[in-house]
Amino acid sequence: MTIKDIAKKANVSVATVSRVINNYKWVSDDIRARVRKVIEEENYQPNYNASVMASGKSRLIVVVVPDITSPFFTQFTGVVTKRLKAGGYATMLCQTDNDSAEEASLFGSPFVSMADGIISVTDGVENDLLLKMIRPLREKNNPVLFLDRYLPANIADCVIHDNIGGMRKAVELLYKNGHQRIAMIIGQRGLTVVHDKMKGFRTSMIDLGLPIDEDYVREGDWTIETGVTETEKLLCMNNPPTAIIACNNFICEGAIEAIEKHGLKVGKDISLIGVEESDSDARLFSKLGITTLKLACAQMANYASDYMLERLKQNEKQGFYTTVEYVVELRERNSVANMTI
Amino acid sequence: MTIKDIAKKANVSVATVSRVINNYKWVSDDIRARVRKVIEEENYQPNYNASVMASGKSRLIVVVVPDITSPFFTQFTGVVTKRLKAGGYATMLCQTDNDSAEEASLFGSPFVSMADGIISVTDGVENDLLLKMIRPLREKNNPVLFLDRYLPANIADCVIHDNIGGMRKAVELLYKNGHQRIAMIIGQRGLTVVHDKMKGFRTSMIDLGLPIDEDYVREGDWTIETGVTETEKLLCMNNPPTAIIACNNFICEGAIEAIEKHGLKVGKDISLIGVEESDSDARLFSKLGITTLKLACAQMANYASDYMLERLKQNEKQGFYTTVEYVVELRERNSVANMTI
DNA sequence: GTGAAAGCGCTAACAA
DNA sequence: TTGTTAGCGCTTTCAC
């Protein structure tokens, strides 16, 4: 069943059928009705590929994330999918499994090349390669938006968290509460996030005149296991830290587990600051009374979708690129002990 | 940059370029090399839509799940995606949010109509409608596979869990341990699963001569919250049950939480049997010592992918359909108290 | 308002 | 082995 068959059955030309399908104006009401009726009767579905090929538009947005299981990405992609759908675009979710080779190959995939736009929250590929990868999209003037990945000025649109500022807030809170021996546990996904959190930690420690014990800076994965293991190592040191900054939700959960297993009490025997990445983390940490740095997951998702939709609508060549930065909020709860009293 | 340009640059016909792209035999090595070189130099990407249209093959499988956040589906789609990819097929993940209207509309979506095959783990649409929905796929002879959804004989391929048998095992274990007052908490997704679990529970209770207290049969969502709320209701009854069967992972987690909050100890003051749907549930419940019914997530995923790949390969008209049933294993741990001693 | 017809880029007979 | 060419089903000028 093709557009031709419908045209024949409705006694009109294929052009008219196409106009009806695409809700074009300048079709008389009776013909429109007639065509619609035939389409209905024949249960006709236009061929998507033919339409994409002829029109050059797919109404498809590819969203690339490191993994779809982490609450941050779950929430993010959920919001984006819903909003893009409301705007008339389908979403194709792709995950890279934190593999930069996979990330690079994705950008050459059929779906990316047919997509009308890309939103990427991955950060495993170096800038040079990345620019090469997005060139074909640029040529077609398709919007590309990068999240949580910093790009040198005016190279592509991006949205980032102020992770440096976030870490600074955490360190300062601990400092104000009299902590001197501050540890951090961090993972290793991507380039920007780790770099910034690390930088935020180190610079603010230095600014406040606090000593950085390199043994206190623990690197692992962004997993509960890392949280458990590294916290245990910290607790078993001769001179353990009085506070730990756990740099994502999972590490923080692991840290809590390890601290409790050690017979210590969070916010009393040892202080802990975590990161709440999504609403579900927020619920958990709020229940547990953990002071956290809060990421702007939903806001980012909204911004990303709206921005994409807007760019798609205007369909202009883009002369310059913008970087938007979201503040990382500090949410004080009860996991930081006051050491000054 | 089209196949024509490549052909011109390499001094061959478009047909030859197409043959090289598609790894066709009967292309001399030197020409193949020449074409490959030009493709490389020009950074040429074949147009996917044009290829799909001309060949009638998309090498795309659509996988439909109720939601992508539950561990069962996360693991399932992860395995399927990987295996299909190894077989040369891309996966498009679609979620219905447990909405049967959404499920129905998905089957009319562009991606389903272009896909070479469908794997659906949703169960919200009635059989009649479902059959109507898959008719276009049937006409194109594209394989369709349904998981965890029972279809009347010889209507479509499906893979199901023996949920009736699973529940029977749970009830019998409790019976052997002297339990008489047995409760169950169940959710409401889809048609098959709830029906079967319910049936397994009721028939085995009757077969064993145990009384079914309708107040003990609690229905809610498949969520932690339901687990908490319904367990609390059970515990607060005048004559509370001595054992609870929590019909999925989340409900079980909620049940544990409620029981502990009530100051009771699982496996001592009250018995509990849960369901482990995925490897991550297995880890959790094993750590907590919860006796569970184990679903065959990974096996199903492997079977589904391999079956799909196989059907795609043979590309024959399918005369009959098969139903495969996976045993639901009972994994005894320490959450069932022996009431006979 | 409506129709005719020229592509969109690729594949797959068929020819050579 | 390689090239020619007729579609695949739809959109979109352009003409009427």
XYZ file of C-alpha atoms in Angstrom, chain B:
341
model
C 28.771 13.468 -0.900
C 26.856 10.613 -2.509
C 27.664 7.247 -3.897
C 27.858 8.889 -7.306
C 30.650 11.196 -6.235
C 32.575 8.311 -4.819
C 32.067 6.344 -8.002
C 33.355 9.236 -10.087
C 36.387 9.819 -7.890
C 37.257 6.131 -7.921
C 36.549 5.775 -11.597
C 34.041 2.985 -11.175
C 30.280 2.643 -11.367
C 27.943 3.252 -8.488
C 27.120 -0.424 -8.506
C 30.708 -1.252 -7.730
C 30.821 1.232 -4.904
C 27.638 -0.258 -3.530
C 29.203 -3.699 -3.725
C 32.234 -2.532 -1.817
C 30.137 -0.847 0.832
C 28.086 -3.960 1.334
C 31.075 -6.281 1.295
C 29.903 -8.076 -1.769
C 32.047 -10.755 -3.268
C 32.995 -10.490 -6.949
C 34.869 -7.270 -6.664
C 38.538 -7.421 -7.536
C 40.901 -6.642 -4.726
C 42.489 -3.656 -6.367
C 39.186 -1.980 -7.173
C 37.929 -2.710 -3.710
C 41.008 -1.080 -2.275
C 40.692 1.902 -4.557
C 37.074 2.478 -3.633
C 37.779 2.023 0.037
C 40.493 4.612 -0.170
C 38.215 7.200 -1.735
C 35.514 6.465 0.811
C 38.047 6.954 3.546
C 39.441 10.152 2.091
C 36.073 11.710 1.523
C 34.786 10.562 4.878
C 31.793 9.224 3.057
C 28.787 7.818 4.925
C 26.144 6.027 2.871
C 22.655 7.424 3.224
C 20.836 5.049 5.488
C 17.331 5.928 4.366
C 18.137 5.501 0.733
C 19.675 2.150 1.477
C 16.683 1.021 3.505
C 14.311 2.128 0.820
C 16.137 0.477 -2.000
C 16.925 -2.759 -0.218
C 13.873 -3.092 1.972
C 16.145 -3.961 4.875
C 16.864 -1.695 7.820
C 18.951 -3.949 10.065
C 17.000 -2.421 12.896
C 15.178 -4.248 15.652
C 12.727 -2.403 17.825
C 12.570 -3.518 21.445
C 9.492 -2.413 23.354
C 9.465 -2.442 27.142
C 7.130 -0.948 29.757
C 9.904 1.098 31.311
C 13.649 1.195 31.025
C 14.388 1.874 34.665
C 13.470 -1.428 36.246
C 16.478 -3.727 36.682
C 14.792 -6.550 34.795
C 14.358 -4.429 31.704
C 17.711 -2.768 32.084
C 19.453 -6.092 32.107
C 17.205 -7.520 29.433
C 17.683 -4.680 26.981
C 21.379 -4.521 27.723
C 21.865 -8.147 26.776
C 19.602 -7.960 23.753
C 21.238 -4.807 22.427
C 24.687 -6.295 22.724
C 23.760 -9.564 21.076
C 21.802 -8.048 18.246
C 24.647 -5.683 17.610
C 27.030 -8.608 17.381
C 24.637 -10.060 14.842
C 24.758 -6.892 12.785
C 21.540 -5.304 13.924
C 20.906 -2.012 15.643
C 18.372 -1.802 18.460
C 15.858 0.895 19.012
C 14.561 0.951 22.554
C 11.014 2.126 23.094
C 9.192 2.386 26.381
C 5.472 2.510 26.873
C 5.400 3.719 30.495
C 2.922 0.935 31.149
C 0.419 2.800 29.037
C -1.515 0.574 26.697
C -2.505 3.451 24.434
C 1.138 4.293 24.083
C 1.870 0.651 23.403
C -0.726 0.550 20.653
C 0.513 3.749 19.055
C 4.089 2.522 19.130
C 3.230 -0.286 16.779
C 2.169 2.278 14.219
C 5.315 4.349 14.615
C 7.736 4.943 11.751
C 10.445 2.953 13.440
C 8.381 -0.104 13.953
C 7.277 0.006 10.356
C 10.834 0.278 9.135
C 12.236 -2.300 11.562
C 13.222 -5.764 10.432
C 11.813 -7.271 13.618
C 10.165 -6.511 16.948
C 10.733 -7.820 20.433
C 8.013 -6.719 22.770
C 7.941 -7.205 26.530
C 4.788 -5.235 27.029
C 1.459 -6.650 27.871
C -1.103 -3.898 27.958
C -3.019 -4.443 24.758
C -5.721 -7.034 24.265
C -5.070 -9.916 21.922
C -7.434 -8.792 19.171
C -5.961 -5.344 18.899
C -2.478 -6.765 19.143
C -3.050 -9.024 16.193
C -4.343 -6.153 14.160
C -1.301 -4.102 15.125
C 1.199 -6.676 14.005
C -0.521 -7.418 10.714
C 1.661 -5.060 8.652
C 4.719 -6.766 10.079
C 3.294 -10.138 9.226
C 2.737 -9.066 5.667
C 6.356 -8.099 5.351
C 7.233 -11.386 7.017
C 9.102 -9.625 9.811
C 9.585 -11.633 12.966
C 7.694 -10.489 16.036
C 8.437 -11.938 19.430
C 6.448 -11.402 22.594
C 7.920 -11.888 26.041
C 6.098 -12.401 29.305
C 2.808 -12.234 27.471
C 0.812 -15.286 26.754
C -0.923 -15.561 23.404
C -3.443 -18.193 22.370
C -1.867 -21.090 20.538
C -0.213 -20.496 17.233
C -0.812 -16.777 16.939
C 2.667 -15.412 17.493
C 5.954 -16.503 18.962
C 6.220 -15.940 22.632
C 8.421 -16.613 25.601
C 6.970 -16.709 29.053
C 7.828 -17.489 32.622
C 6.066 -20.303 34.379
C 4.673 -17.918 36.936
C 2.002 -20.360 37.986
C 4.586 -22.979 38.804
C 6.756 -20.391 40.506
C 4.021 -19.282 42.835
C 3.211 -22.891 43.543
C 6.775 -23.495 44.661
C 6.610 -20.508 46.961
C 3.334 -21.551 48.514
C 4.491 -25.134 48.937
C 7.681 -24.056 50.655
C 5.676 -22.006 53.098
C 3.254 -24.862 53.624
C 6.067 -27.284 54.328
C 7.329 -24.868 56.925
C 3.998 -24.867 58.623
C 2.582 -21.598 57.385
C -1.173 -21.310 57.003
C -1.845 -17.600 56.893
C -0.136 -16.584 53.682
C -0.427 -13.170 52.082
C 0.639 -11.913 48.706
C 1.324 -8.417 47.386
C 1.125 -7.872 43.686
C 1.172 -5.049 41.133
C -0.867 -4.411 38.068
C 1.275 -4.253 34.983
C -0.076 -6.063 31.991
C -2.429 -8.952 31.728
C -0.527 -12.198 31.742
C 1.850 -11.864 34.648
C -0.656 -10.757 37.255
C -3.157 -13.304 36.124
C -0.685 -16.172 36.316
C 0.801 -15.246 39.650
C -2.634 -14.859 41.095
C -3.748 -18.151 39.643
C -0.632 -19.938 40.872
C -1.208 -18.604 44.336
C -4.878 -19.433 44.545
C -4.789 -22.883 42.999
C -1.902 -24.076 45.092
C -3.431 -22.684 48.259
C -6.606 -24.573 47.454
C -4.753 -27.713 46.480
C -2.977 -27.694 49.800
C -6.177 -27.071 51.650
C -5.071 -23.689 52.886
C -7.604 -20.933 53.461
C -7.436 -17.849 51.254
C -8.165 -14.742 53.218
C -9.086 -12.132 50.625
C -7.679 -9.424 52.869
C -4.337 -11.116 52.467
C -4.346 -10.598 48.706
C -3.055 -7.072 48.272
C -2.929 -5.293 44.956
C -1.023 -2.116 44.197
C 1.772 -1.057 41.864
C 5.034 -2.821 41.258
C 6.800 -0.266 43.454
C 8.684 -0.028 46.725
C 5.912 2.221 47.994
C 3.303 -0.452 47.402
C 5.559 -2.916 49.192
C 5.803 -0.629 52.188
C 2.157 0.385 52.363
C 0.600 -2.991 51.794
C 2.977 -4.737 54.148
C 2.128 -2.234 56.827
C -1.547 -2.918 56.318
C -0.910 -6.637 56.635
C 1.165 -6.250 59.775
C -1.447 -4.094 61.417
C -4.256 -6.588 60.951
C -5.848 -8.219 63.947
C -4.785 -11.536 62.651
C -1.739 -10.822 60.510
C -0.299 -13.374 58.095
C 2.776 -15.369 59.085
C 4.206 -15.155 55.598
C 4.172 -12.730 52.695
C 4.895 -13.397 49.067
C 6.074 -10.164 47.443
C 5.492 -10.545 43.742
C 8.364 -8.520 42.402
C 11.700 -7.054 43.420
C 10.452 -3.599 44.369
C 7.504 -4.807 46.392
C 9.873 -7.114 48.210
C 12.257 -4.299 49.044
C 9.341 -2.296 50.341
C 8.162 -5.244 52.404
C 11.552 -5.611 54.025
C 11.578 -1.924 54.870
C 8.116 -2.057 56.423
C 8.863 -5.180 58.394
C 12.026 -3.702 59.849
C 10.302 -0.439 60.642
C 7.743 -2.508 62.516
C 10.534 -3.856 64.665
C 10.133 -7.354 63.292
C 12.783 -9.601 61.873
C 12.407 -11.177 58.453
C 12.669 -14.952 58.584
C 11.946 -15.002 62.288
C 8.926 -12.938 63.234
C 7.524 -13.034 59.742
C 8.433 -14.942 56.633
C 8.973 -13.380 53.250
C 9.456 -14.662 49.740
C 10.438 -12.173 47.062
C 11.184 -12.219 43.375
C 14.612 -11.609 41.930
C 14.164 -10.349 38.428
C 17.705 -9.497 37.480
C 21.294 -10.014 38.551
C 21.266 -6.860 40.592
C 18.238 -8.071 42.533
C 20.007 -11.366 43.017
C 22.965 -9.623 44.623
C 20.734 -7.627 46.910
C 18.497 -10.455 48.075
C 21.381 -12.813 48.444
C 23.070 -10.302 50.720
C 19.880 -9.898 52.723
C 19.205 -13.616 52.817
C 15.780 -13.381 51.227
C 14.305 -16.537 49.729
C 13.168 -15.711 46.227
C 11.642 -16.834 43.002
C 14.185 -16.238 40.300
C 13.175 -15.079 36.852
C 15.154 -16.030 33.777
C 16.050 -12.527 32.638
C 19.377 -13.200 30.973
C 18.247 -16.488 29.464
C 15.198 -14.838 27.987
C 17.302 -12.046 26.575
C 19.711 -14.498 25.014
C 16.954 -16.599 23.617
C 15.081 -13.625 22.251
C 18.122 -12.212 20.495
C 19.278 -15.507 19.082
C 15.828 -16.443 17.950
C 15.383 -13.090 16.257
C 18.750 -13.330 14.546
C 17.977 -16.832 13.402
C 14.603 -15.936 11.960
C 16.103 -12.930 10.264
C 18.734 -15.106 8.693
C 16.480 -17.774 7.267
C 14.006 -15.189 6.090
C 11.290 -17.729 5.444
C 7.613 -17.340 5.701
C 6.610 -18.613 9.096
C 3.915 -21.201 9.178
C 3.612 -21.791 12.873
C 4.522 -20.112 16.104
C 6.115 -21.424 19.236
C 5.775 -20.717 22.912
C 8.776 -21.221 25.123
C 8.347 -21.357 28.858
C 11.064 -20.658 31.406
C 10.997 -22.314 34.769
C 10.818 -19.958 37.732
C 13.374 -21.229 40.212
C 12.997 -21.155 43.947
C 16.097 -19.937 45.713
C 15.957 -20.825 49.339
C 17.761 -18.508 51.702
C 16.860 -17.486 55.223
C 13.662 -15.546 55.103
C 11.235 -18.392 55.710
C 10.788 -19.404 59.330
C 9.965 -22.970 60.248
C 6.714 -22.892 62.198
C 6.597 -26.613 62.879
C 9.289 -26.666 65.526
